[in-house]
Amino acid sequence: MAAKIPVTIITGFLGSGKTTLIRHLLQNNQGRRIAVLVNEFGELGIDGELLKSCQICPDTDVTTCVSTAPTPNIFELTNGCLCCTVQEEFLPTMQQLIKRRESLDCILIETSGLALPKPLIKAFRWQEIRNAATVDAVITVVDCAAVAAGTFASNPEAVEAQRQADDSLEHETPLQELFEDQLACADLVVLNKTDLVDKQSKANVEQLVKQELPREVKIVESNYGQLDPSVFMGFQAAVENDLDNRPSHHDIEEDHDHDDEITSTYLVLDRTFDPQTLLARLQTLAREQEIYRIKGFVAVPNKSMRLVMQGVGNRFDQFYDRPWKPEEIRQTSLVFIGRDLDSSEIESQLLTAIGDR
C-alpha cells in the first residue's frame, strides 16, 4: 500500500499573510510535487491565480507558467468557509487528489480566515480519506502587528464582512476565541509581519501566543512568509488522531444570521493604471466607503509584468509577480469585500484616476 499523502493545513485570519507564505514555499519547493487547495472568498480567484503565477507548476513553461498538464495542482474552493463545507466541496477535491497520490509528495490547504481547524481535520478520519492522507501539521499564521494592536486581525471589519457574507458559515465566533482555536490546533506558529512592530511589542505578542498554546509548540518569526520550506514539512503529527489534545471553544458549532448587505464584488477593466495614482484612489475609496479588503491584478502602462495589489484596511502591498502571457488581455482585475458595495460607483470613482488606457 502506498504511503499516506502528508497534508499541511495553513490557517490564520484574513490578511495575516497565508497566501504570501504559501507562494514563497512554492517558489522554493526544493523539487517537491505539491498540490494546493485554496479556500477563496469572492467571485474572482485572486489568491488561486496568485499562487499559479509562482512558476513552479508541473509540466509548465517556466517563463509564463502555462500548465500543459491535464490535471491542475492548484484548486480553488469557493463555496464558503471550508470548515463548514467539507462534505460538499472539500471531499470531492480530496478524492481527486487521492487518485493521483503516486504523483504527489504533499498537499497544502489554505483555509479562509474564519475556518475552525478541527472540523476540517476531522474529515481526515472519514473512510474515503483516512487510508490515503494524513494531516502532517497545522501551521497558524499570526499577524504580529494586529495582535500587538489588540485586534487579532489587521482589519477586524474585513473579517466580520467575510463572516456575514458567507451563507455557508455555521459558527458565530468572536475573533479572540477563533484566534485561540487556531492556536490550539497549531503544530507551528508563524509570527508574521514582525517588521511592523518594535522589539517590545513583538515580545509581548510572543508571550500572549505562548499563553494560548495548550502544549509546547515552536514559534518562528517571518516577514513576507520568507521561511525555509523544511520548517513546514515532516512533522508526522497525524493530527487527526490527536484532536483530544487540541482543545477548542467551538467543537459544537452554532448557527447565526447573515447580513445580506455585506458582499464581495469585482471589477475587470480593460485599461492600465499608474500604480501610485491607483493606490491613492483605492485608499480614498477604503476611507469613504465600508470597503474592508481589496486585492487584484493591475495592468501598468509600458510594463511587461503584472502588478499584484492588495490591501487590508489602510495597509496596502504591491509587487510584480510575473510577465503577462502573450495570449492574455492586459486587464486590471480587482476584488472588493465590504458592506453594501456598489460596483458601478466604485468603477466610476476609479476611472477618475489618471491612467493610460
Coordinates of C-alpha atoms in Angstrom, one line a residue:
M1 CA 0.0 0.0 0.0
A2 CA 1.3 3.5 -0.9
A3 CA 2.2 5.8 2.0
K4 CA -0.3 8.3 3.1
I5 CA -0.1 11.8 1.5
P6 CA 1.1 14.3 4.1
V7 CA -1.2 17.3 4.3
T8 CA -0.3 20.7 5.8
I9 CA -3.1 22.9 6.9
I10 CA -2.3 26.7 7.0
T11 CA -4.7 28.8 9.0
G12 CA -4.8 32.4 10.2
F13 CA -7.0 35.5 9.8
L14 CA -7.7 37.3 6.6
G15 CA -4.7 39.5 5.8
S16 CA -2.3 37.6 8.1
G17 CA -0.1 36.5 5.2
K18 CA -1.1 32.9 4.4
T19 CA -1.1 33.2 0.6
T20 CA 2.3 35.1 0.7
L21 CA 3.8 32.3 2.8
I22 CA 2.5 29.6 0.5
R23 CA 3.7 31.4 -2.6
H24 CA 7.2 31.6 -1.1
L25 CA 7.1 28.0 -0.2
L26 CA 6.1 27.0 -3.7
Q27 CA 8.8 29.1 -5.3
N28 CA 11.3 27.4 -3.0
N29 CA 9.8 23.9 -3.0
Q30 CA 13.1 22.0 -3.4
G31 CA 11.6 19.7 -6.1
R32 CA 8.6 18.6 -4.1
R33 CA 5.4 17.8 -6.1
I34 CA 2.9 19.9 -4.2
A35 CA -0.9 20.3 -4.7
V36 CA -2.6 23.3 -3.1
L37 CA -6.2 23.8 -2.0
V38 CA -7.2 27.5 -1.6
N39 CA -10.4 28.4 0.3
E40 CA -11.1 31.5 -1.7
F41 CA -13.6 34.3 -1.0
G42 CA -15.3 36.2 -3.8
E43 CA -16.0 35.6 -7.4
L44 CA -12.5 36.2 -8.8
G45 CA -9.9 33.7 -7.7
I46 CA -7.2 36.2 -6.9
D47 CA -5.4 34.1 -4.3
G48 CA -5.5 31.0 -6.5
E49 CA -4.3 32.9 -9.5
L50 CA -1.5 34.5 -7.4
L51 CA -0.3 31.0 -6.4
K52 CA -0.5 29.8 -10.0
S53 CA 2.0 32.5 -11.0
C54 CA 4.7 31.0 -8.9
Q55 CA 6.4 29.5 -11.9
I56 CA 6.6 26.0 -10.3
C57 CA 3.6 24.4 -11.9
P58 CA 4.2 20.9 -13.2
D59 CA 4.9 20.5 -16.9
T60 CA 5.0 24.2 -17.5
D61 CA 6.8 26.8 -19.5
V62 CA 8.7 28.4 -16.6
T63 CA 8.5 31.8 -18.3
T64 CA 4.8 32.0 -18.4
C65 CA 3.7 29.2 -16.0
V66 CA 1.1 28.0 -18.5
S67 CA 0.3 24.5 -17.4
T68 CA 0.3 21.8 -20.1
A69 CA -0.7 19.1 -17.7
P70 CA -4.3 17.9 -17.9
T71 CA -4.6 17.8 -14.1
P72 CA -4.0 21.1 -12.2
N73 CA -2.2 21.3 -8.9
I74 CA -4.0 24.3 -7.5
F75 CA -7.7 24.0 -6.6
E76 CA -9.9 26.9 -5.5
L77 CA -12.7 26.0 -3.2
T78 CA -15.1 28.9 -3.4
N79 CA -18.4 27.7 -1.9
G80 CA -17.8 29.2 1.5
C81 CA -15.9 28.6 4.7
L82 CA -14.0 25.3 4.3
C83 CA -14.7 24.0 7.8
C84 CA -18.5 24.3 7.1
T85 CA -18.4 22.8 3.6
V86 CA -16.1 19.9 4.0
Q87 CA -18.5 17.4 2.6
E88 CA -19.8 19.5 -0.3
E89 CA -16.6 20.6 -1.8
F90 CA -13.5 19.5 0.1
L91 CA -14.3 15.8 0.0
P92 CA -14.7 15.5 -3.9
T93 CA -11.4 17.5 -4.4
M94 CA -9.5 15.3 -2.0
Q95 CA -10.8 12.2 -3.7
Q96 CA -9.4 13.6 -7.0
L97 CA -6.0 14.1 -5.4
I98 CA -6.0 10.7 -3.7
K99 CA -6.3 9.2 -7.2
R100 CA -3.1 11.0 -8.0
R101 CA -1.2 10.1 -4.8
E102 CA 1.7 8.5 -6.6
S103 CA 2.5 11.8 -8.3
L104 CA 2.2 14.0 -5.2
D105 CA 4.7 14.5 -2.4
C106 CA 2.3 16.6 -0.2
I107 CA -0.8 18.8 -0.2
L108 CA -1.1 22.3 1.3
I109 CA -4.5 23.6 2.3
E110 CA -5.0 27.4 2.8
T111 CA -8.2 27.9 4.9
S112 CA -10.3 31.0 4.9
G113 CA -9.6 33.5 7.7
L114 CA -12.7 32.2 9.5
A115 CA -12.2 28.5 9.3
L116 CA -12.1 26.5 12.5
P117 CA -9.3 23.9 12.1
K118 CA -10.9 21.0 13.9
P119 CA -13.9 20.3 11.6
L120 CA -11.6 20.2 8.6
I121 CA -9.1 17.9 10.4
K122 CA -12.0 15.5 11.4
A123 CA -12.6 15.0 7.8
F124 CA -9.3 13.1 7.6
R125 CA -11.0 10.4 9.8
W126 CA -13.5 9.7 7.1
Q127 CA -13.3 6.3 5.4
E128 CA -12.8 8.0 2.0
I129 CA -9.7 9.8 3.1
R130 CA -8.1 8.2 6.2
N131 CA -6.3 5.4 4.4
A132 CA -4.8 7.7 1.8
A133 CA -3.9 11.1 3.5
T134 CA -2.9 12.4 6.9
V135 CA -2.6 15.8 8.5
D136 CA 1.2 16.2 8.8
A137 CA 0.8 19.6 10.7
V138 CA -1.3 22.6 11.3
I139 CA 0.5 25.9 10.7
T140 CA -1.1 29.0 12.2
V141 CA 0.0 32.4 10.8
V142 CA -0.3 35.3 13.3
D143 CA -0.4 38.9 12.2
C144 CA 2.1 40.3 14.8
A145 CA 1.1 44.0 14.2
A146 CA -2.6 43.3 14.5
V147 CA -2.2 41.2 17.7
A148 CA 0.0 43.9 19.2
A149 CA -2.8 46.4 18.5
G150 CA -5.3 44.2 20.3
T151 CA -7.4 43.5 17.2
F152 CA -6.0 40.0 16.3
A153 CA -6.7 40.7 12.6
S154 CA -5.3 43.7 10.8
N155 CA -8.8 44.7 9.8
P156 CA -11.5 43.2 12.1
E157 CA -14.3 44.8 10.0
A158 CA -13.0 42.8 7.0
V159 CA -13.1 39.6 8.9
E160 CA -16.6 40.4 10.1
A161 CA -17.6 41.2 6.5
Q162 CA -16.3 37.9 5.3
R163 CA -18.2 36.2 8.1
Q164 CA -21.6 37.8 7.3
A165 CA -21.3 37.4 3.5
D166 CA -20.6 33.6 3.8
D167 CA -24.0 31.9 3.8
S168 CA -22.4 28.5 4.4
L169 CA -20.8 29.6 7.7
E170 CA -22.3 27.8 10.7
H171 CA -20.4 29.2 13.6
E172 CA -20.5 32.6 15.3
T173 CA -17.1 33.0 16.7
P174 CA -15.6 36.1 18.4
L175 CA -12.2 37.0 17.0
Q176 CA -10.3 36.3 20.2
E177 CA -11.9 32.8 20.5
L178 CA -11.2 32.0 16.9
F179 CA -7.7 33.2 17.4
E180 CA -7.4 30.8 20.4
D181 CA -8.9 27.9 18.4
Q182 CA -6.4 28.4 15.6
L183 CA -3.5 28.4 18.1
A184 CA -4.9 25.4 20.0
C185 CA -4.6 23.2 16.9
A186 CA -1.2 24.5 15.8
D187 CA 2.0 22.4 15.4
L188 CA 3.9 25.5 14.4
V189 CA 3.1 29.2 14.8
V190 CA 4.4 31.7 12.3
L191 CA 4.7 35.2 13.8
N192 CA 4.4 37.2 10.6
K193 CA 4.8 40.9 9.9
T194 CA 7.3 41.3 12.7
D195 CA 8.9 44.2 10.8
L196 CA 5.9 46.4 11.6
V197 CA 6.3 46.3 15.4
D198 CA 9.1 47.3 17.8
K199 CA 11.1 44.8 19.9
Q200 CA 8.9 45.1 23.0
S201 CA 5.6 44.8 21.1
K202 CA 6.9 41.7 19.4
A203 CA 8.0 40.2 22.7
N204 CA 4.5 40.9 24.2
V205 CA 2.8 39.2 21.2
E206 CA 5.0 36.2 21.5
Q207 CA 4.2 35.9 25.2
L208 CA 0.5 36.2 24.5
V209 CA 0.7 33.5 21.9
K210 CA 2.6 31.2 24.3
Q211 CA -0.1 31.6 26.9
E212 CA -2.8 30.4 24.4
L213 CA -0.8 27.3 23.3
P214 CA -2.0 24.2 25.2
R215 CA 1.3 22.5 24.7
E216 CA 4.9 23.1 23.6
V217 CA 4.8 24.5 20.1
K218 CA 7.6 26.2 18.2
I219 CA 7.1 29.9 17.2
V220 CA 9.1 31.2 14.3
E221 CA 9.3 34.8 13.1
S222 CA 8.7 35.8 9.5
N223 CA 8.4 38.8 7.2
Y224 CA 6.5 38.2 3.9
G225 CA 6.4 34.5 4.7
Q226 CA 10.1 34.1 3.8
L227 CA 10.9 30.9 5.7
D228 CA 12.7 27.7 4.6
P229 CA 10.1 25.2 3.4
S230 CA 11.7 22.5 5.5
V231 CA 10.3 24.3 8.5
F232 CA 6.8 23.3 7.5
M233 CA 7.4 19.8 6.4
G234 CA 7.9 16.4 8.1
F235 CA 6.1 16.9 11.4
Q236 CA 4.4 13.5 11.0
A237 CA 1.9 14.7 13.7
A238 CA -1.1 12.6 12.4
V239 CA -3.2 15.5 13.8
E240 CA -6.5 13.7 13.0
N241 CA -5.6 11.2 15.8
D242 CA -4.5 13.9 18.3
L243 CA -7.6 16.1 18.5
D244 CA -8.2 15.4 22.2
N245 CA -5.0 17.3 22.9
R246 CA -6.1 20.3 20.9
P247 CA -9.0 21.9 22.8
S248 CA -11.5 24.2 21.1
H249 CA -14.0 26.7 22.2
H250 CA -16.3 25.7 19.3
D251 CA -16.3 21.9 18.9
I252 CA -20.1 22.4 18.9
E253 CA -21.0 24.9 16.2
E254 CA -24.0 27.2 16.3
D255 CA -26.0 28.8 13.5
H256 CA -26.0 32.6 13.1
D257 CA -27.7 35.2 11.0
H258 CA -26.1 36.8 8.0
D259 CA -26.0 40.4 6.9
D260 CA -27.0 40.5 3.3
E261 CA -25.6 44.0 2.9
I262 CA -22.0 42.6 3.3
T263 CA -20.8 41.3 0.0
S264 CA -17.9 40.9 -2.3
T265 CA -17.8 42.5 -5.8
Y266 CA -15.3 42.7 -8.5
L267 CA -14.3 44.9 -11.5
V268 CA -12.5 43.8 -14.7
L269 CA -11.3 46.9 -16.5
D270 CA -9.7 46.9 -20.0
R271 CA -7.3 49.6 -19.1
T272 CA -4.0 50.3 -17.4
F273 CA -3.3 52.4 -14.3
D274 CA -0.3 54.2 -12.9
P275 CA 0.3 52.3 -9.7
Q276 CA 0.7 55.2 -7.3
T277 CA -2.4 57.0 -8.7
L278 CA -4.5 53.9 -8.4
L279 CA -3.2 53.2 -4.9
A280 CA -4.2 56.7 -3.8
R281 CA -7.6 56.2 -5.3
L282 CA -8.1 52.9 -3.6
Q283 CA -7.0 54.3 -0.2
T284 CA -9.6 57.1 -0.7
L285 CA -12.3 54.6 -1.5
A286 CA -11.5 52.5 1.5
R287 CA -11.8 55.5 3.7
E288 CA -15.0 56.8 2.1
Q289 CA -16.9 53.5 1.8
E290 CA -17.0 50.4 4.0
I291 CA -14.5 48.5 1.9
Y292 CA -12.6 46.1 4.1
R293 CA -10.4 44.1 1.7
I294 CA -9.1 44.9 -1.8
K295 CA -7.0 42.5 -3.9
G296 CA -6.2 42.0 -7.5
F297 CA -4.0 42.4 -10.5
V298 CA -3.2 45.7 -12.3
A299 CA -2.1 46.4 -15.8
V300 CA 0.6 49.1 -15.7
P301 CA 1.5 51.3 -18.7
N302 CA 4.6 50.2 -20.5
K303 CA 5.2 47.3 -18.2
S304 CA 5.5 43.7 -19.3
M305 CA 4.9 42.5 -15.8
R306 CA 1.6 42.1 -14.0
L307 CA 1.3 44.1 -10.7
V308 CA -0.3 42.5 -7.7
M309 CA -2.1 45.0 -5.4
Q310 CA -3.7 44.0 -2.1
G311 CA -5.0 46.0 0.9
V312 CA -6.5 45.3 4.3
G313 CA -7.8 48.4 5.9
N314 CA -5.4 51.2 5.2
R315 CA -2.4 48.9 4.7
F316 CA -1.6 48.1 1.0
D317 CA 1.1 46.0 -0.6
Q318 CA 2.1 45.8 -4.2
F319 CA 4.6 43.8 -6.2
Y320 CA 5.1 42.4 -9.8
D321 CA 4.6 38.7 -9.8
R322 CA 5.1 37.6 -13.4
P323 CA 5.1 38.7 -17.1
W324 CA 1.8 38.9 -18.9
K325 CA 1.2 35.9 -21.1
P326 CA 1.2 36.5 -24.8
E327 CA -2.4 35.5 -25.2
E328 CA -3.6 37.4 -22.1
I329 CA -5.7 40.6 -22.3
R330 CA -3.9 43.1 -20.1
Q331 CA -6.8 43.9 -17.8
T332 CA -7.0 45.4 -14.3
S333 CA -9.0 42.9 -12.1
L334 CA -9.9 43.9 -8.5
V335 CA -12.0 42.2 -5.8
F336 CA -13.6 44.3 -3.1
I337 CA -15.1 43.0 0.1
G338 CA -17.3 45.3 2.2
R339 CA -20.7 46.5 3.2
D340 CA -23.4 47.4 0.8
L341 CA -21.0 47.8 -2.1
D342 CA -22.0 49.5 -5.4
S343 CA -19.7 48.2 -8.1
S344 CA -20.8 50.9 -10.6
E345 CA -20.0 53.6 -8.1
I346 CA -16.6 52.0 -7.3
E347 CA -15.8 51.8 -11.0
S348 CA -16.9 55.4 -11.6
Q349 CA -14.5 56.7 -8.9
L350 CA -11.6 54.5 -10.1
L351 CA -11.9 55.7 -13.6
T352 CA -11.3 59.3 -12.4
A353 CA -7.8 58.2 -11.6
I354 CA -5.3 59.3 -14.2
G355 CA -4.0 56.3 -16.3
D356 CA -3.4 55.2 -19.8
R357 CA -6.0 53.1 -21.5

